[in-house]
Amino acid sequence: QVQLVESGGGLVQAGGSLRVTCAASVRTFSSYAMGWFRQTPGKEREFVATITWSGGNTYYADSVKGRFTISRDNAKNTVYLQMNSLKPEDTAVYYCAARPTWLHSGSLYRSPKEYDYWGQGTQVTVSS
């Protein structure tokens, strides 16, 4: 079973920065594209960013483009989300997810249904 564990969430002031981390137990980490999603109470899970298996391509939601950066270290089985210029509307539980490249491909990376494995999430709260 693939396990994903997020960490690094917390409370930060608007305009500040935070980096959340996802540690994966998968044996072949590079076989998965990795993504970050976020969710607030009463809302659907929202796509934030994704990175290809090689780390060569990244894609972002319009709401975070230019402020957030996704990266991965395959040697450490770890994916990161660096969040800068944080806004109160960024407040959410942030989830790490894995997208098997042999099962999913193409332009559907924004859909949570494309990701087969999920972490438990880490809370990010941005104060105004």
PDB file of C-alpha atoms in Angstrom:
ATOM      1  CA  GLN A   1       0.000   0.000   0.000  1.00  0.00           C
ATOM      2  CA  VAL A   2       1.270   3.442  -0.925  1.00  0.00           C
ATOM      3  CA  GLN A   3       1.361   5.868   1.968  1.00  0.00           C
ATOM      4  CA  LEU A   4       1.667   9.632   1.730  1.00  0.00           C
ATOM      5  CA  VAL A   5       2.293  11.812   4.768  1.00  0.00           C
ATOM      6  CA  GLU A   6       2.074  15.592   4.651  1.00  0.00           C
ATOM      7  CA  SER A   7       3.827  17.911   7.049  1.00  0.00           C
ATOM      8  CA  GLY A   8       4.819  21.533   7.388  1.00  0.00           C
ATOM      9  CA  GLY A   9       1.429  23.141   7.733  1.00  0.00           C
ATOM     10  CA  GLY A  10       0.738  25.804  10.299  1.00  0.00           C
ATOM     11  CA  LEU A  11      -0.323  29.359  10.950  1.00  0.00           C
ATOM     12  CA  VAL A  12       1.213  32.162   8.924  1.00  0.00           C
ATOM     13  CA  GLN A  13       0.420  35.823   8.386  1.00  0.00           C
ATOM     14  CA  ALA A  14      -0.818  37.103   5.042  1.00  0.00           C
ATOM     15  CA  GLY A  15       2.117  37.793   2.757  1.00  0.00           C
ATOM     16  CA  GLY A  16       4.231  35.191   4.458  1.00  0.00           C
ATOM     17  CA  SER A  17       5.622  31.909   3.209  1.00  0.00           C
ATOM     18  CA  LEU A  18       5.297  28.268   4.098  1.00  0.00           C
ATOM     19  CA  ARG A  19       6.562  25.012   2.646  1.00  0.00           C
ATOM     20  CA  VAL A  20       4.568  21.831   2.968  1.00  0.00           C
ATOM     21  CA  THR A  21       6.181  18.460   2.437  1.00  0.00           C
ATOM     22  CA  CYS A  22       4.864  15.079   1.336  1.00  0.00           C
ATOM     23  CA  ALA A  23       6.831  11.950   2.167  1.00  0.00           C
ATOM     24  CA  ALA A  24       5.918   8.872   0.138  1.00  0.00           C
ATOM     25  CA  SER A  25       6.430   5.205   0.953  1.00  0.00           C
ATOM     26  CA  VAL A  26       6.162   4.109  -2.682  1.00  0.00           C
ATOM     27  CA  ARG A  27       9.102   2.011  -3.833  1.00  0.00           C
ATOM     28  CA  THR A  28       9.216   3.529  -7.300  1.00  0.00           C
ATOM     29  CA  PHE A  29       8.466   7.153  -6.620  1.00  0.00           C
ATOM     30  CA  SER A  30       9.331   8.322 -10.123  1.00  0.00           C
ATOM     31  CA  SER A  31       6.519   6.175 -11.568  1.00  0.00           C
ATOM     32  CA  TYR A  32       4.005   8.681 -10.234  1.00  0.00           C
ATOM     33  CA  ALA A  33       3.122  12.182 -11.107  1.00  0.00           C
ATOM     34  CA  MET A  34       2.493  14.037  -7.870  1.00  0.00           C
ATOM     35  CA  GLY A  35      -0.070  16.653  -7.059  1.00  0.00           C
ATOM     36  CA  TRP A  36      -1.230  19.017  -4.370  1.00  0.00           C
ATOM     37  CA  PHE A  37      -4.893  19.717  -3.699  1.00  0.00           C
ATOM     38  CA  ARG A  38      -6.629  21.739  -1.043  1.00  0.00           C
ATOM     39  CA  GLN A  39     -10.035  21.707   0.566  1.00  0.00           C
ATOM     40  CA  THR A  40     -12.056  23.886   2.917  1.00  0.00           C
ATOM     41  CA  PRO A  41     -15.233  22.851   4.764  1.00  0.00           C
ATOM     42  CA  GLY A  42     -18.241  22.630   2.477  1.00  0.00           C
ATOM     43  CA  LYS A  43     -16.217  22.908  -0.714  1.00  0.00           C
ATOM     44  CA  GLU A  44     -14.972  20.400  -3.250  1.00  0.00           C
ATOM     45  CA  ARG A  45     -11.347  19.445  -3.311  1.00  0.00           C
ATOM     46  CA  GLU A  46      -9.466  21.956  -5.447  1.00  0.00           C
ATOM     47  CA  PHE A  47      -6.474  21.348  -7.687  1.00  0.00           C
ATOM     48  CA  VAL A  48      -3.413  23.364  -6.732  1.00  0.00           C
ATOM     49  CA  ALA A  49      -0.396  22.015  -8.599  1.00  0.00           C
ATOM     50  CA  THR A  50       1.096  18.912 -10.158  1.00  0.00           C
ATOM     51  CA  ILE A  51       4.519  17.783 -11.281  1.00  0.00           C
ATOM     52  CA  THR A  52       5.412  15.088 -13.802  1.00  0.00           C
ATOM     53  CA  TRP A  53       7.329  11.947 -12.911  1.00  0.00           C
ATOM     54  CA  SER A  54      10.601  13.434 -14.111  1.00  0.00           C
ATOM     55  CA  GLY A  55      10.020  16.828 -12.559  1.00  0.00           C
ATOM     56  CA  GLY A  56      10.403  18.381 -15.973  1.00  0.00           C
ATOM     57  CA  ASN A  57       6.929  19.873 -16.187  1.00  0.00           C
ATOM     58  CA  THR A  58       4.708  21.585 -13.675  1.00  0.00           C
ATOM     59  CA  TYR A  59       1.156  22.872 -13.853  1.00  0.00           C
ATOM     60  CA  TYR A  60      -0.651  25.230 -11.510  1.00  0.00           C
ATOM     61  CA  ALA A  61      -4.106  26.462 -10.778  1.00  0.00           C
ATOM     62  CA  ASP A  62      -4.595  30.045 -11.912  1.00  0.00           C
ATOM     63  CA  SER A  63      -5.256  31.094  -8.331  1.00  0.00           C
ATOM     64  CA  VAL A  64      -1.751  30.140  -7.185  1.00  0.00           C
ATOM     65  CA  LYS A  65       0.317  30.634 -10.327  1.00  0.00           C
ATOM     66  CA  GLY A  66       3.296  32.851  -9.655  1.00  0.00           C
ATOM     67  CA  ARG A  67       3.068  32.351  -5.897  1.00  0.00           C
ATOM     68  CA  PHE A  68       3.381  28.588  -5.376  1.00  0.00           C
ATOM     69  CA  THR A  69       6.102  26.254  -6.605  1.00  0.00           C
ATOM     70  CA  ILE A  70       5.892  22.474  -6.682  1.00  0.00           C
ATOM     71  CA  SER A  71       9.054  20.394  -6.740  1.00  0.00           C
ATOM     72  CA  ARG A  72      10.134  16.834  -6.096  1.00  0.00           C
ATOM     73  CA  ASP A  73      13.183  14.917  -4.973  1.00  0.00           C
ATOM     74  CA  ASN A  74      12.890  11.383  -6.289  1.00  0.00           C
ATOM     75  CA  ALA A  75      15.955  10.241  -4.364  1.00  0.00           C
ATOM     76  CA  LYS A  76      14.142  11.142  -1.143  1.00  0.00           C
ATOM     77  CA  ASN A  77      10.633  10.121  -2.275  1.00  0.00           C
ATOM     78  CA  THR A  78       9.477  13.592  -1.393  1.00  0.00           C
ATOM     79  CA  VAL A  79       7.404  16.314  -3.012  1.00  0.00           C
ATOM     80  CA  TYR A  80       7.241  19.912  -1.847  1.00  0.00           C
ATOM     81  CA  LEU A  81       4.935  22.853  -2.227  1.00  0.00           C
ATOM     82  CA  GLN A  82       6.560  26.200  -1.576  1.00  0.00           C
ATOM     83  CA  MET A  83       3.881  28.795  -0.888  1.00  0.00           C
ATOM     84  CA  ASN A  84       4.808  32.455  -1.051  1.00  0.00           C
ATOM     85  CA  SER A  85       2.750  35.634  -0.782  1.00  0.00           C
ATOM     86  CA  LEU A  86       0.081  33.728   1.086  1.00  0.00           C
ATOM     87  CA  LYS A  87      -3.443  35.090   1.211  1.00  0.00           C
ATOM     88  CA  PRO A  88      -6.265  34.350   3.666  1.00  0.00           C
ATOM     89  CA  GLU A  89      -8.117  32.564   0.860  1.00  0.00           C
ATOM     90  CA  ASP A  90      -5.263  30.047   0.727  1.00  0.00           C
ATOM     91  CA  THR A  91      -6.419  28.722   4.090  1.00  0.00           C
ATOM     92  CA  ALA A  92      -7.285  25.056   3.651  1.00  0.00           C
ATOM     93  CA  VAL A  93      -6.243  21.522   4.351  1.00  0.00           C
ATOM     94  CA  TYR A  94      -3.566  20.680   1.820  1.00  0.00           C
ATOM     95  CA  TYR A  95      -3.414  17.142   0.467  1.00  0.00           C
ATOM     96  CA  CYS A  96      -0.650  15.353  -1.349  1.00  0.00           C
ATOM     97  CA  ALA A  97      -1.705  12.868  -4.029  1.00  0.00           C
ATOM     98  CA  ALA A  98      -0.057  10.374  -6.368  1.00  0.00           C
ATOM     99  CA  ARG A  99      -1.092   9.812  -9.984  1.00  0.00           C
ATOM    100  CA  PRO A 100       0.136   6.517 -11.488  1.00  0.00           C
ATOM    101  CA  THR A 101       1.622   7.320 -14.864  1.00  0.00           C
ATOM    102  CA  TRP A 102       0.791   3.889 -16.294  1.00  0.00           C
ATOM    103  CA  LEU A 103      -2.908   4.368 -15.564  1.00  0.00           C
ATOM    104  CA  HIS A 104      -3.450   8.050 -16.127  1.00  0.00           C
ATOM    105  CA  SER A 105      -2.083  10.482 -18.631  1.00  0.00           C
ATOM    106  CA  GLY A 106      -3.112  13.499 -20.612  1.00  0.00           C
ATOM    107  CA  SER A 107      -4.919  16.651 -19.628  1.00  0.00           C
ATOM    108  CA  LEU A 108      -7.067  15.353 -16.753  1.00  0.00           C
ATOM    109  CA  TYR A 109      -4.456  16.091 -14.076  1.00  0.00           C
ATOM    110  CA  ARG A 110      -6.719  18.712 -12.490  1.00  0.00           C
ATOM    111  CA  SER A 111      -9.255  16.087 -11.442  1.00  0.00           C
ATOM    112  CA  PRO A 112      -8.929  14.421  -8.024  1.00  0.00           C
ATOM    113  CA  LYS A 113     -10.229  11.215  -9.629  1.00  0.00           C
ATOM    114  CA  GLU A 114      -6.984  10.907 -11.565  1.00  0.00           C
ATOM    115  CA  TYR A 115      -5.044  10.382  -8.338  1.00  0.00           C
ATOM    116  CA  ASP A 116      -5.189   6.987  -6.673  1.00  0.00           C
ATOM    117  CA  TYR A 117      -3.363   7.675  -3.412  1.00  0.00           C
ATOM    118  CA  TRP A 118      -3.844  10.453  -0.890  1.00  0.00           C
ATOM    119  CA  GLY A 119      -2.322  11.658   2.321  1.00  0.00           C
ATOM    120  CA  GLN A 120      -4.289  12.740   5.375  1.00  0.00           C
ATOM    121  CA  GLY A 121      -3.643  16.415   4.787  1.00  0.00           C
ATOM    122  CA  THR A 122      -1.965  19.229   6.649  1.00  0.00           C
ATOM    123  CA  GLN A 123      -3.723  22.386   7.803  1.00  0.00           C
ATOM    124  CA  VAL A 124      -2.537  25.726   6.465  1.00  0.00           C
ATOM    125  CA  THR A 125      -4.073  28.805   8.029  1.00  0.00           C
ATOM    126  CA  VAL A 126      -3.316  32.299   6.749  1.00  0.00           C
ATOM    127  CA  SER A 127      -4.317  35.151   9.028  1.00  0.00           C
ATOM    128  CA  SER A 128      -5.364  38.533   7.675  1.00  0.00           C
TER     129      SER A 128
END
